[in-house]
PDB file of C-alpha atoms in Angstrom:
ATOM      1  CA  UNK A 178      -8.736 -14.099  -3.028  1.00 46.00           C
ATOM      2  CA  UNK A 179      -7.960 -10.864  -1.213  1.00 49.00           C
ATOM      3  CA  UNK A 180     -10.327  -7.959  -0.779  1.00 49.00           C
ATOM      4  CA  UNK A 181      -9.706  -4.405   0.397  1.00 46.00           C
ATOM      5  CA  UNK A 182     -12.009  -2.423   2.603  1.00 46.00           C
ATOM      6  CA  UNK A 183     -12.786   1.105   1.524  1.00 45.00           C
ATOM      7  CA  UNK A 184     -13.757   3.961   3.811  1.00 50.00           C
ATOM      8  CA  UNK A 185     -14.786   7.379   2.611  1.00 49.00           C
ATOM      9  CA  UNK A 186     -14.895  10.370   4.946  1.00 54.00           C
ATOM     10  CA  UNK A 187     -18.495  11.646   4.949  1.00 53.00           C
ATOM     11  CA  UNK A 188     -17.361  15.252   5.483  1.00 58.00           C
ATOM     12  CA  UNK A 189     -16.006  15.222   1.912  1.00 54.00           C
ATOM     13  CA  UNK A 190     -19.455  14.498   0.550  1.00 58.00           C
ATOM     14  CA  UNK A 191     -21.557  16.494   3.056  1.00 59.00           C
ATOM     15  CA  UNK A 192     -21.321  19.619   0.872  1.00 58.00           C
ATOM     16  CA  UNK A 193     -23.069  17.727  -1.894  1.00 61.00           C
ATOM     17  CA  UNK A 194     -26.272  17.179   0.128  1.00 65.00           C
ATOM     18  CA  UNK A 195     -28.021  20.230  -1.362  1.00 66.00           C
ATOM     19  CA  UNK A 196     -26.979  19.195  -4.842  1.00 64.00           C
ATOM     20  CA  UNK A 197     -28.450  15.710  -4.246  1.00 64.00           C
ATOM     21  CA  UNK A 198     -31.675  17.367  -3.145  1.00 66.00           C
ATOM     22  CA  UNK A 199     -31.867  19.275  -6.422  1.00 67.00           C
ATOM     23  CA  UNK A 200     -30.981  16.278  -8.546  1.00 66.00           C
ATOM     24  CA  UNK A 201     -33.428  13.871  -6.809  1.00 73.00           C
ATOM     25  CA  UNK A 202     -34.348  11.113  -9.304  1.00 73.00           C
ATOM     26  CA  UNK A 203     -31.344  11.648 -11.548  1.00 77.00           C
ATOM     27  CA  UNK A 204     -28.787  11.475  -8.730  1.00 78.00           C
ATOM     28  CA  UNK A 205     -28.324   7.653  -8.853  1.00 82.00           C
ATOM     29  CA  UNK A 206     -27.204   7.886 -12.489  1.00 86.00           C
ATOM     30  CA  UNK A 207     -24.700  10.588 -11.605  1.00 85.00           C
ATOM     31  CA  UNK A 208     -23.402   8.567  -8.642  1.00 86.00           C
ATOM     32  CA  UNK A 209     -23.027   5.504 -10.843  1.00 89.00           C
ATOM     33  CA  UNK A 210     -21.103   7.422 -13.512  1.00 90.00           C
ATOM     34  CA  UNK A 211     -18.840   9.012 -10.860  1.00 91.00           C
ATOM     35  CA  UNK A 212     -18.070   5.636  -9.299  1.00 91.00           C
ATOM     36  CA  UNK A 213     -17.307   4.085 -12.696  1.00 92.00           C
ATOM     37  CA  UNK A 214     -14.929   6.877 -13.699  1.00 94.00           C
ATOM     38  CA  UNK A 215     -13.235   6.894 -10.272  1.00 93.00           C
ATOM     39  CA  UNK A 216     -12.925   3.097 -10.430  1.00 92.00           C
ATOM     40  CA  UNK A 217     -11.201   3.227 -13.814  1.00 94.00           C
ATOM     41  CA  UNK A 218      -8.784   5.895 -12.596  1.00 95.00           C
ATOM     42  CA  UNK A 219      -8.126   3.868  -9.449  1.00 94.00           C
ATOM     43  CA  UNK A 220      -7.373   0.735 -11.491  1.00 95.00           C
ATOM     44  CA  UNK A 221      -4.738   2.642 -13.441  1.00 95.00           C
ATOM     45  CA  UNK A 222      -3.038   3.807 -10.206  1.00 96.00           C
ATOM     46  CA  UNK A 223      -3.213   0.307  -8.670  1.00 95.00           C
ATOM     47  CA  UNK A 224      -1.611  -1.253 -11.785  1.00 96.00           C
ATOM     48  CA  UNK A 225       1.184   1.358 -11.750  1.00 96.00           C
ATOM     49  CA  UNK A 226       1.867   0.945  -8.053  1.00 96.00           C
ATOM     50  CA  UNK A 227       1.665  -2.862  -8.112  1.00 95.00           C
ATOM     51  CA  UNK A 228       4.103  -3.002 -11.018  1.00 95.00           C
ATOM     52  CA  UNK A 229       6.678  -1.022  -9.050  1.00 95.00           C
ATOM     53  CA  UNK A 230       5.962  -2.842  -5.791  1.00 95.00           C
ATOM     54  CA  UNK A 231       6.239  -6.417  -7.153  1.00 94.00           C
ATOM     55  CA  UNK A 232       8.805  -6.111  -9.928  1.00 94.00           C
ATOM     56  CA  UNK A 233       6.530  -7.850 -12.410  1.00 94.00           C
ATOM     57  CA  UNK A 234       6.003  -6.610 -15.957  1.00 93.00           C
ATOM     58  CA  UNK A 235       3.013  -4.346 -16.466  1.00 95.00           C
ATOM     59  CA  UNK A 236       1.362  -6.850 -18.828  1.00 94.00           C
ATOM     60  CA  UNK A 237       1.386  -9.514 -16.091  1.00 93.00           C
ATOM     61  CA  UNK A 238      -0.238  -7.123 -13.609  1.00 94.00           C
ATOM     62  CA  UNK A 239      -2.868  -5.995 -16.146  1.00 94.00           C
ATOM     63  CA  UNK A 240      -3.828  -9.645 -16.753  1.00 93.00           C
ATOM     64  CA  UNK A 241      -3.939 -10.311 -12.999  1.00 93.00           C
ATOM     65  CA  UNK A 242      -6.051  -7.314 -11.854  1.00 93.00           C
ATOM     66  CA  UNK A 243      -9.620  -7.447 -13.109  1.00 93.00           C
ATOM     67  CA  UNK A 244     -12.197  -4.693 -12.786  1.00 92.00           C
ATOM     68  CA  UNK A 245     -15.778  -5.565 -11.940  1.00 91.00           C
ATOM     69  CA  UNK A 246     -17.938  -2.488 -12.387  1.00 90.00           C
ATOM     70  CA  UNK A 247     -21.474  -2.568 -11.053  1.00 86.00           C
ATOM     71  CA  UNK A 248     -24.375  -0.147 -10.992  1.00 84.00           C
ATOM     72  CA  UNK A 249     -23.334   1.481  -7.734  1.00 87.00           C
ATOM     73  CA  UNK A 250     -20.011  -0.250  -7.133  1.00 88.00           C
ATOM     74  CA  UNK A 251     -16.623  -0.911  -8.687  1.00 90.00           C
ATOM     75  CA  UNK A 252     -14.414  -3.753  -7.507  1.00 91.00           C
ATOM     76  CA  UNK A 253     -10.830  -4.604  -8.319  1.00 92.00           C
ATOM     77  CA  UNK A 254     -10.232  -8.318  -8.052  1.00 91.00           C
ATOM     78  CA  UNK A 255      -7.155 -10.483  -8.308  1.00 92.00           C
ATOM     79  CA  UNK A 256      -6.510 -14.117  -7.656  1.00 85.00           C
ATOM     80  CA  UNK A 257      -3.591 -16.413  -8.011  1.00 84.00           C
ATOM     81  CA  UNK A 258      -0.888 -18.179  -6.158  1.00 88.00           C
ATOM     82  CA  UNK A 259       2.844 -18.023  -5.738  1.00 93.00           C
ATOM     83  CA  UNK A 260       4.346 -16.374  -8.846  1.00 94.00           C
ATOM     84  CA  UNK A 261       7.134 -18.294 -10.596  1.00 94.00           C
ATOM     85  CA  UNK A 262      10.601 -16.753 -10.740  1.00 95.00           C
ATOM     86  CA  UNK A 263      10.366 -16.848 -14.557  1.00 94.00           C
ATOM     87  CA  UNK A 264       8.280 -13.634 -14.499  1.00 94.00           C
ATOM     88  CA  UNK A 265      10.851 -11.531 -12.648  1.00 94.00           C
ATOM     89  CA  UNK A 266      13.456 -11.124 -15.411  1.00 93.00           C
ATOM     90  CA  UNK A 267      15.201 -14.396 -14.593  1.00 94.00           C
ATOM     91  CA  UNK A 268      18.604 -14.978 -16.108  1.00 94.00           C
ATOM     92  CA  UNK A 269      21.080 -17.743 -15.451  1.00 92.00           C
ATOM     93  CA  UNK A 270      24.528 -17.186 -13.920  1.00 91.00           C
ATOM     94  CA  UNK A 271      27.209 -19.660 -12.808  1.00 88.00           C
ATOM     95  CA  UNK A 272      26.039 -19.404  -9.172  1.00 92.00           C
ATOM     96  CA  UNK A 273      22.353 -19.832  -9.936  1.00 93.00           C
ATOM     97  CA  UNK A 274      19.467 -17.867 -11.438  1.00 96.00           C
ATOM     98  CA  UNK A 275      19.262 -14.123 -10.843  1.00 96.00           C
ATOM     99  CA  UNK A 276      15.716 -12.765 -10.547  1.00 96.00           C
ATOM    100  CA  UNK A 277      14.076  -9.652  -9.093  1.00 95.00           C
ATOM    101  CA  UNK A 278      10.936 -10.348  -7.007  1.00 96.00           C
ATOM    102  CA  UNK A 279       9.743  -7.231  -5.154  1.00 94.00           C
ATOM    103  CA  UNK A 280      12.008  -5.279  -7.497  1.00 92.00           C
ATOM    104  CA  UNK A 281      15.092  -6.511  -5.619  1.00 94.00           C
ATOM    105  CA  UNK A 282      17.534  -8.583  -7.709  1.00 95.00           C
ATOM    106  CA  UNK A 283      19.065 -11.583  -6.014  1.00 95.00           C
ATOM    107  CA  UNK A 284      20.709 -14.881  -6.960  1.00 96.00           C
ATOM    108  CA  UNK A 285      18.871 -18.094  -6.096  1.00 96.00           C
ATOM    109  CA  UNK A 286      21.696 -20.587  -5.557  1.00 94.00           C
ATOM    110  CA  UNK A 287      21.317 -24.042  -7.040  1.00 91.00           C
ATOM    111  CA  UNK A 288      18.645 -23.064  -9.572  1.00 94.00           C
ATOM    112  CA  UNK A 289      18.905 -23.242 -13.329  1.00 94.00           C
ATOM    113  CA  UNK A 290      17.079 -22.535 -16.614  1.00 94.00           C
ATOM    114  CA  UNK A 291      19.364 -24.374 -19.028  1.00 93.00           C
ATOM    115  CA  UNK A 292      21.053 -27.790 -18.956  1.00 91.00           C
ATOM    116  CA  UNK A 293      24.529 -29.032 -19.721  1.00 88.00           C
ATOM    117  CA  UNK A 294      28.020 -27.840 -18.810  1.00 86.00           C
ATOM    118  CA  UNK A 295      29.273 -24.265 -19.132  1.00 79.00           C
ATOM    119  CA  UNK A 296      29.757 -22.696 -21.677  1.00 82.00           C
ATOM    120  CA  UNK A 297      27.723 -25.005 -23.974  1.00 88.00           C
ATOM    121  CA  UNK A 298      24.445 -24.958 -22.077  1.00 89.00           C
ATOM    122  CA  UNK A 299      21.221 -25.662 -23.934  1.00 93.00           C
ATOM    123  CA  UNK A 300      17.646 -24.588 -23.165  1.00 90.00           C
ATOM    124  CA  UNK A 301      15.516 -27.146 -21.318  1.00 90.00           C
ATOM    125  CA  UNK A 302      11.944 -27.875 -22.497  1.00 92.00           C
ATOM    126  CA  UNK A 303      10.263 -26.069 -19.580  1.00 93.00           C
ATOM    127  CA  UNK A 304       9.411 -22.771 -21.278  1.00 92.00           C
ATOM    128  CA  UNK A 305      12.056 -20.730 -19.493  1.00 91.00           C
ATOM    129  CA  UNK A 306      10.937 -21.766 -15.980  1.00 94.00           C
ATOM    130  CA  UNK A 307      13.462 -21.625 -13.165  1.00 95.00           C
ATOM    131  CA  UNK A 308      14.109 -25.142 -11.901  1.00 95.00           C
ATOM    132  CA  UNK A 309      15.862 -26.605  -8.829  1.00 94.00           C
ATOM    133  CA  UNK A 310      16.758 -30.124  -7.783  1.00 92.00           C
ATOM    134  CA  UNK A 311      14.542 -31.497  -5.024  1.00 92.00           C
ATOM    135  CA  UNK A 312      16.962 -34.194  -3.905  1.00 88.00           C
ATOM    136  CA  UNK A 313      20.652 -34.954  -3.871  1.00 89.00           C
ATOM    137  CA  UNK A 314      20.658 -36.659  -7.280  1.00 88.00           C
ATOM    138  CA  UNK A 315      20.157 -35.262 -10.798  1.00 86.00           C
ATOM    139  CA  UNK A 316      16.418 -35.915 -10.754  1.00 88.00           C
ATOM    140  CA  UNK A 317      13.706 -35.056  -9.658  1.00 93.00           C
ATOM    141  CA  UNK A 318      13.563 -31.330 -10.347  1.00 92.00           C
ATOM    142  CA  UNK A 319      10.770 -28.832  -9.560  1.00 93.00           C
ATOM    143  CA  UNK A 320       9.768 -25.333 -10.587  1.00 95.00           C
ATOM    144  CA  UNK A 321      11.051 -22.639  -8.201  1.00 94.00           C
ATOM    145  CA  UNK A 322       8.564 -20.023  -6.931  1.00 95.00           C
ATOM    146  CA  UNK A 323       9.140 -16.499  -5.655  1.00 94.00           C
ATOM    147  CA  UNK A 324       6.934 -16.330  -2.556  1.00 94.00           C
ATOM    148  CA  UNK A 325       5.070 -13.306  -3.996  1.00 95.00           C
ATOM    149  CA  UNK A 326       1.237 -13.447  -4.163  1.00 95.00           C
ATOM    150  CA  UNK A 327      -0.382 -10.689  -6.281  1.00 94.00           C
ATOM    151  CA  UNK A 328      -3.656 -10.543  -4.261  1.00 93.00           C
ATOM    152  CA  UNK A 329      -1.679 -10.132  -1.042  1.00 94.00           C
ATOM    153  CA  UNK A 330       0.488  -7.380  -2.519  1.00 94.00           C
ATOM    154  CA  UNK A 331      -2.595  -5.656  -3.908  1.00 93.00           C
ATOM    155  CA  UNK A 332      -3.957  -4.863  -0.435  1.00 92.00           C
ATOM    156  CA  UNK A 333      -0.677  -3.864   1.213  1.00 92.00           C
ATOM    157  CA  UNK A 334       2.023  -1.255   1.062  1.00 92.00           C
ATOM    158  CA  UNK A 335       2.165   1.420  -1.617  1.00 94.00           C
ATOM    159  CA  UNK A 336      -0.586  -0.176  -3.707  1.00 94.00           C
ATOM    160  CA  UNK A 337      -3.162   0.056  -0.896  1.00 93.00           C
ATOM    161  CA  UNK A 338      -2.101   3.668  -0.243  1.00 94.00           C
ATOM    162  CA  UNK A 339      -2.438   4.538  -3.954  1.00 94.00           C
ATOM    163  CA  UNK A 340      -5.914   2.983  -4.004  1.00 93.00           C
ATOM    164  CA  UNK A 341      -7.135   4.966  -1.002  1.00 92.00           C
ATOM    165  CA  UNK A 342      -5.536   8.219  -2.084  1.00 94.00           C
ATOM    166  CA  UNK A 343      -7.084   8.051  -5.553  1.00 93.00           C
ATOM    167  CA  UNK A 344     -10.559   7.211  -4.275  1.00 91.00           C
ATOM    168  CA  UNK A 345     -10.491   9.879  -1.575  1.00 91.00           C
ATOM    169  CA  UNK A 346      -9.328  12.651  -3.882  1.00 93.00           C
ATOM    170  CA  UNK A 347     -11.114  11.764  -7.156  1.00 93.00           C
ATOM    171  CA  UNK A 348     -14.566  10.533  -6.028  1.00 91.00           C
ATOM    172  CA  UNK A 349     -15.855  13.770  -4.441  1.00 89.00           C
ATOM    173  CA  UNK A 350     -14.656  15.812  -7.445  1.00 91.00           C
ATOM    174  CA  UNK A 351     -16.193  13.400  -9.970  1.00 92.00           C
ATOM    175  CA  UNK A 352     -19.445  13.280  -7.994  1.00 87.00           C
ATOM    176  CA  UNK A 353     -19.692  17.063  -8.042  1.00 86.00           C
ATOM    177  CA  UNK A 354     -18.909  17.103 -11.754  1.00 89.00           C
ATOM    178  CA  UNK A 355     -21.542  14.502 -12.660  1.00 87.00           C
ATOM    179  CA  UNK A 356     -24.192  16.210 -10.548  1.00 82.00           C
ATOM    180  CA  UNK A 357     -23.454  19.546 -12.186  1.00 83.00           C
ATOM    181  CA  UNK A 358     -23.763  17.900 -15.607  1.00 86.00           C
ATOM    182  CA  UNK A 359     -27.213  16.561 -14.650  1.00 82.00           C
ATOM    183  CA  UNK A 360     -28.318  19.954 -13.346  1.00 77.00           C
ATOM    184  CA  UNK A 361     -27.060  21.792 -16.399  1.00 76.00           C
ATOM    185  CA  UNK A 362     -23.949  23.236 -14.693  1.00 67.00           C
ATOM    186  CA  UNK A 363     -25.953  25.121 -12.050  1.00 59.00           C
ATOM    187  CA  UNK A 364     -25.213  23.015  -8.980  1.00 51.00           C
ATOM    188  CA  UNK A 365     -24.349  24.860  -5.765  1.00 53.00           C
ATOM    189  CA  UNK A 366     -20.794  24.346  -4.523  1.00 52.00           C
TER     190      UNK A 366
END
């Protein structure tokens, strides 16, 4: 399981010190609400970015990325192994199966989804999985994987940048908003 480290620049929140002083006992509730709202917005951005970065369907990414909101925290978690080629828009050609991991279409030579001779090929009972022979004879065969791991992709590249950008821009604004709501709209800016 992969985890990301989050750093927030304290200078962004320093202007809120006087507001925290006025809010006192009600500040933790405002902080919790701001974190929850920022976390939900961040999850949306992470799902969008991860969909574009990996080439997987949005539904697969939504199922893979789980939110774990807490009282004063919000975590995005994902686990899983090597994703099968089946999930990257796999389609069979004469040279092998064409699939698009990392949003880059390529042909995986020697792989197949169907059995029989061209043009009368029939579906195999493997649920659309991309298969490849593991030896020089007809059998045994094994499922072919892509080499893409969702947790690893979640903490790298454009997805990590989208996460940090969203948190750094949205959290201070949401925190100010929630504190103003607690103070009846009269918080100093």
